[in-house]
Coordinates of C-alpha atoms in Angstrom, one line a residue:
X1 CA 0.0 0.0 0.0
X2 CA 1.3 3.4 -1.0
X3 CA 1.0 6.4 1.3
X4 CA 0.2 10.1 0.6
X5 CA 0.7 12.9 3.1
X6 CA -1.7 15.8 2.4
X7 CA -1.5 19.2 4.1
X8 CA -4.8 21.1 4.2
X9 CA -6.8 17.9 3.9
X10 CA -9.8 19.1 5.8
X11 CA -11.5 21.1 3.0
X12 CA -11.4 22.0 -0.7
X13 CA -8.9 20.5 -3.0
X14 CA -7.0 18.8 -0.1
X15 CA -10.2 17.0 1.1
X16 CA -10.9 16.0 -2.5
X17 CA -7.4 14.6 -2.8
X18 CA -7.8 12.7 0.4
X19 CA -11.1 11.2 -0.8
X20 CA -9.7 10.2 -4.2
X21 CA -6.5 8.6 -3.0
X22 CA -8.5 6.8 -0.3
X23 CA -10.7 5.4 -3.0
X24 CA -7.7 4.3 -5.0
X25 CA -6.5 2.2 -2.1
X26 CA -3.7 4.5 -0.8
X27 CA -3.2 5.1 2.9
X28 CA -3.9 8.8 3.5
X29 CA -2.3 10.9 6.2
X30 CA -3.7 14.4 6.4
X31 CA -3.2 17.6 8.3
X32 CA -5.3 20.6 9.3
X33 CA -4.9 23.2 12.1
X34 CA -7.2 21.3 14.4
X35 CA -6.7 17.8 13.0
X36 CA -10.5 17.4 13.0
X37 CA -11.9 14.0 12.1
X38 CA -11.7 13.1 8.4
X39 CA -13.4 10.0 6.9
X40 CA -10.7 9.6 4.3
X41 CA -7.5 10.3 6.2
X42 CA -5.6 9.8 9.5
X43 CA -5.4 13.4 10.7
X44 CA -2.6 15.2 12.6
X45 CA -2.3 18.9 13.4
X46 CA -0.1 21.3 11.4
X47 CA 0.1 25.1 11.6
X48 CA 1.7 26.6 8.4
X49 CA 3.0 29.6 10.4
X50 CA 5.1 27.4 12.7
X51 CA 8.3 25.6 11.7
X52 CA 8.0 23.5 14.9
X53 CA 4.4 22.4 14.0
X54 CA 5.4 21.5 10.5
X55 CA 8.4 19.5 11.6
X56 CA 6.4 17.7 14.2
X57 CA 3.7 16.8 11.7
X58 CA 6.3 15.5 9.2
X59 CA 8.1 13.5 11.8
X60 CA 4.9 12.0 12.9
X61 CA 3.8 11.1 9.4
X62 CA 7.1 9.6 8.4
X63 CA 7.1 7.5 11.6
X64 CA 3.7 6.1 10.6
X65 CA 4.6 4.9 7.1
X66 CA 6.9 5.1 4.1
X67 CA 5.6 8.3 2.4
X68 CA 5.4 8.0 -1.4
X69 CA 3.8 11.4 -2.1
X70 CA 3.5 14.8 -0.3
X71 CA 0.7 17.1 -1.5
X72 CA 0.8 20.7 -0.3
X73 CA -2.7 22.1 -0.4
X74 CA -3.1 24.5 2.5
X75 CA -3.7 28.2 1.8
X76 CA -6.1 31.2 1.6
X77 CA -6.3 34.5 -0.1
X78 CA -6.8 38.3 0.4
X79 CA -8.4 40.5 -2.3
X80 CA -8.1 44.3 -2.8
X81 CA -6.0 47.0 -4.2
X82 CA -2.3 46.5 -3.5
X83 CA -2.2 50.1 -2.1
X84 CA -4.8 49.1 0.5
X85 CA -2.8 46.2 2.1
X86 CA -1.7 47.0 5.6
X87 CA 1.8 45.8 6.5
X88 CA 0.1 43.1 8.7
X89 CA -2.1 41.9 5.9
X90 CA 0.8 41.8 3.5
X91 CA 3.0 39.8 5.9
X92 CA 0.1 37.4 6.7
X93 CA -0.7 36.8 3.0
X94 CA 3.0 36.1 2.1
X95 CA 3.4 33.9 5.2
X96 CA 0.4 31.8 4.4
X97 CA 0.7 31.5 0.6
X98 CA 4.4 31.5 0.1
X99 CA 6.5 31.1 3.2
X100 CA 4.2 28.5 4.8
X101 CA 4.1 26.5 1.6
X102 CA 7.9 26.8 1.3
X103 CA 8.3 25.5 4.8
X104 CA 6.2 22.5 3.9
X105 CA 8.3 21.9 0.7
X106 CA 11.5 22.2 2.7
X107 CA 10.3 19.7 5.3
X108 CA 9.1 17.3 2.6
X109 CA 12.4 17.4 0.7
X110 CA 14.3 16.8 3.9
X111 CA 12.2 13.9 5.1
X112 CA 12.0 12.2 1.7
X113 CA 15.8 12.5 1.3
X114 CA 16.4 10.9 4.7
X115 CA 13.9 8.2 3.9
X116 CA 16.2 7.5 0.9
X117 CA 13.5 5.8 -1.2
X118 CA 12.7 8.6 -3.6
X119 CA 9.2 10.1 -3.7
X120 CA 7.2 13.0 -5.2
X121 CA 6.0 16.4 -4.0
X122 CA 2.9 18.1 -5.6
X123 CA 2.2 21.7 -4.7
X124 CA -1.2 23.2 -5.4
X125 CA -0.5 26.5 -7.1
X126 CA -2.9 28.5 -9.3
X127 CA -3.3 29.6 -12.9
X128 CA -3.1 33.1 -11.4
X129 CA 0.6 32.4 -10.9
X130 CA 1.0 32.6 -14.7
X131 CA -1.8 35.0 -15.4
X132 CA -1.6 37.7 -12.7
X133 CA -5.0 39.1 -11.8
X134 CA -5.9 42.7 -10.7
X135 CA -7.0 42.9 -7.1
X136 CA -5.7 39.4 -6.5
X137 CA -2.2 40.9 -6.7
X138 CA -0.3 39.4 -3.7
X139 CA -2.1 36.0 -4.2
X140 CA -0.9 36.0 -7.9
X141 CA 2.6 37.0 -6.9
X142 CA 2.9 34.3 -4.2
X143 CA 1.7 31.6 -6.6
X144 CA 4.2 32.8 -9.2
X145 CA 6.9 32.6 -6.6
X146 CA 5.9 29.1 -5.7
X147 CA 6.1 28.0 -9.3
X148 CA 9.6 29.5 -9.5
X149 CA 10.7 27.9 -6.3
X150 CA 9.5 24.4 -7.3
X151 CA 11.0 24.8 -10.8
X152 CA 14.4 25.5 -9.1
X153 CA 14.3 23.0 -6.3
X154 CA 13.2 20.1 -8.5
X155 CA 16.5 20.3 -10.3
X156 CA 18.4 20.1 -7.0
X157 CA 16.6 17.0 -5.7
X158 CA 16.7 14.9 -8.9
X159 CA 19.8 13.2 -7.6
X160 CA 17.8 11.7 -4.7
X161 CA 15.1 10.4 -7.0
X162 CA 12.6 13.0 -5.8
X163 CA 10.3 14.6 -8.3
X164 CA 8.3 17.8 -7.9
X165 CA 5.6 19.7 -9.8
X166 CA 2.9 22.4 -9.3
X167 CA -0.7 21.6 -10.1
X168 CA -2.5 24.9 -11.2
X169 CA -6.2 25.0 -10.7
X170 CA -8.3 27.7 -12.3
X171 CA -11.8 28.7 -11.0
X172 CA -12.8 26.0 -8.6
X173 CA -15.9 25.7 -6.4
X174 CA -14.6 25.4 -2.9
X175 CA -14.9 27.2 0.5
X176 CA -12.0 29.4 -0.7
X177 CA -14.5 31.9 -2.0
X178 CA -16.4 32.3 1.3
X179 CA -13.1 32.4 3.3
X180 CA -11.5 35.1 1.1
X181 CA -10.2 38.0 3.1
X182 CA -10.3 41.6 2.0
X183 CA -8.1 44.7 2.6
X184 CA -9.3 47.0 5.3
X185 CA -9.9 49.8 2.9
X186 CA -11.5 49.7 -0.6
X187 CA -10.1 52.9 -2.0
X188 CA -10.5 51.8 -5.6
X189 CA -14.3 51.7 -5.4
X190 CA -16.3 50.2 -8.2
X191 CA -13.3 49.0 -10.2
X192 CA -12.2 46.8 -7.3
X193 CA -15.8 45.7 -6.6
X194 CA -16.4 44.6 -10.2
X195 CA -13.2 42.5 -10.3
X196 CA -14.0 40.8 -7.0
X197 CA -17.6 40.1 -8.1
X198 CA -16.2 38.6 -11.3
X199 CA -13.8 36.3 -9.3
X200 CA -16.5 35.2 -7.0
X201 CA -19.0 34.5 -9.8
X202 CA -16.4 32.5 -11.8
X203 CA -15.4 30.5 -8.7
X204 CA -19.0 29.7 -7.6
X205 CA -19.6 28.4 -11.2
X206 CA -16.2 26.7 -11.3
X207 CA -15.2 23.1 -11.6
X208 CA -15.4 20.6 -8.7
X209 CA -12.3 20.3 -6.5
X210 CA -12.2 16.7 -7.6
X211 CA -11.0 17.9 -11.0
X212 CA -7.8 19.2 -9.4
X213 CA -7.5 16.0 -7.3
X214 CA -7.6 14.0 -10.5
X215 CA -4.7 16.1 -11.8
X216 CA -2.8 15.3 -8.6
X217 CA -3.6 11.6 -9.0
X218 CA -2.2 11.7 -12.6
X219 CA 1.0 13.5 -11.2
X220 CA 1.4 10.6 -8.7
X221 CA 1.3 8.1 -11.6
X222 CA 3.1 9.8 -14.5
X223 CA 6.5 8.3 -15.5
X224 CA 8.2 11.6 -15.1
X225 CA 6.9 15.0 -14.0
X226 CA 7.1 18.4 -15.7
X227 CA 7.4 21.5 -13.6
X228 CA 3.7 22.4 -13.8
X229 CA 0.3 21.2 -15.0
X230 CA -2.7 23.5 -15.5
X231 CA -6.0 21.9 -14.5
X232 CA -8.6 21.4 -17.3
X233 CA -8.1 21.9 -21.1
X234 CA -9.5 25.4 -21.0
X235 CA -6.9 26.6 -18.5
X236 CA -4.1 24.7 -20.3
X237 CA -5.1 26.6 -23.5
X238 CA -5.5 29.9 -21.7
X239 CA -2.0 29.7 -20.2
X240 CA -0.5 28.8 -23.6
X241 CA -2.2 31.7 -25.3
X242 CA -1.3 34.1 -22.5
X243 CA 2.4 33.0 -22.8
X244 CA 2.6 33.6 -26.5
X245 CA 0.6 36.8 -26.8
X246 CA 2.2 40.3 -26.7
X247 CA 1.8 42.1 -23.4
X248 CA -0.6 44.7 -24.6
X249 CA -3.1 42.0 -25.7
X250 CA -2.8 40.2 -22.4
X251 CA -3.5 43.4 -20.5
X252 CA -6.5 44.2 -22.8
X253 CA -8.0 40.8 -22.2
X254 CA -7.6 41.0 -18.4
X255 CA -9.2 44.5 -18.5
X256 CA -12.2 43.2 -20.5
X257 CA -12.6 40.2 -18.2
X258 CA -12.4 42.0 -14.8
X259 CA -12.4 45.8 -15.1
X260 CA -14.9 46.7 -17.9

């Protein structure tokens, strides 16, 4: 029996991953802040903001089983004009979305290397990491930074038979929408409100989190991993078009989608 270790396994994409891997016959060890009961996983507590908590969770998981796959799912987001971010909000957003995820990646690499049997790490990123969105500025920047980090670290750990990738969902119907935080001020008025309303509409009509879980499953079973995989054909196509289009066309499209 193979074992997967999933952070953020109590809701959203993390919960969908736990359910899918459980159905596929894997042993699932999951984490959340409170380690609340999960029908698909053996849960242990993990706090992204604490190195000690992350290390304790990884030590516990790796003592329970040989870990074949680590999936980093935990995260949240804050919307608003960049100018309106307080220093505290900016620090909290970066700590949750980038620094916390980086701590998990670092612990995963360390424990898989010491386990000395190879393994894989899948990080849940976002299409916003390649298509930066207005009023989701820090979120987009952190997801882009995660993609850059994984693209770099995966080259370092190949010698230990460890492979890594980023799975990049687009609009997905999860509790992320209801949990979204906002800047304390909304100085940019209607422009900001229109963009946020568009995000929320698209998310509420988005695909099931199981769609992303299926991409994680495929990443667990591919012969070799590329650095990143967008979820769903429409987002694969969108990322490709965005990459080859001139900058002024990309900006025009984003204005029409979110700021018109």
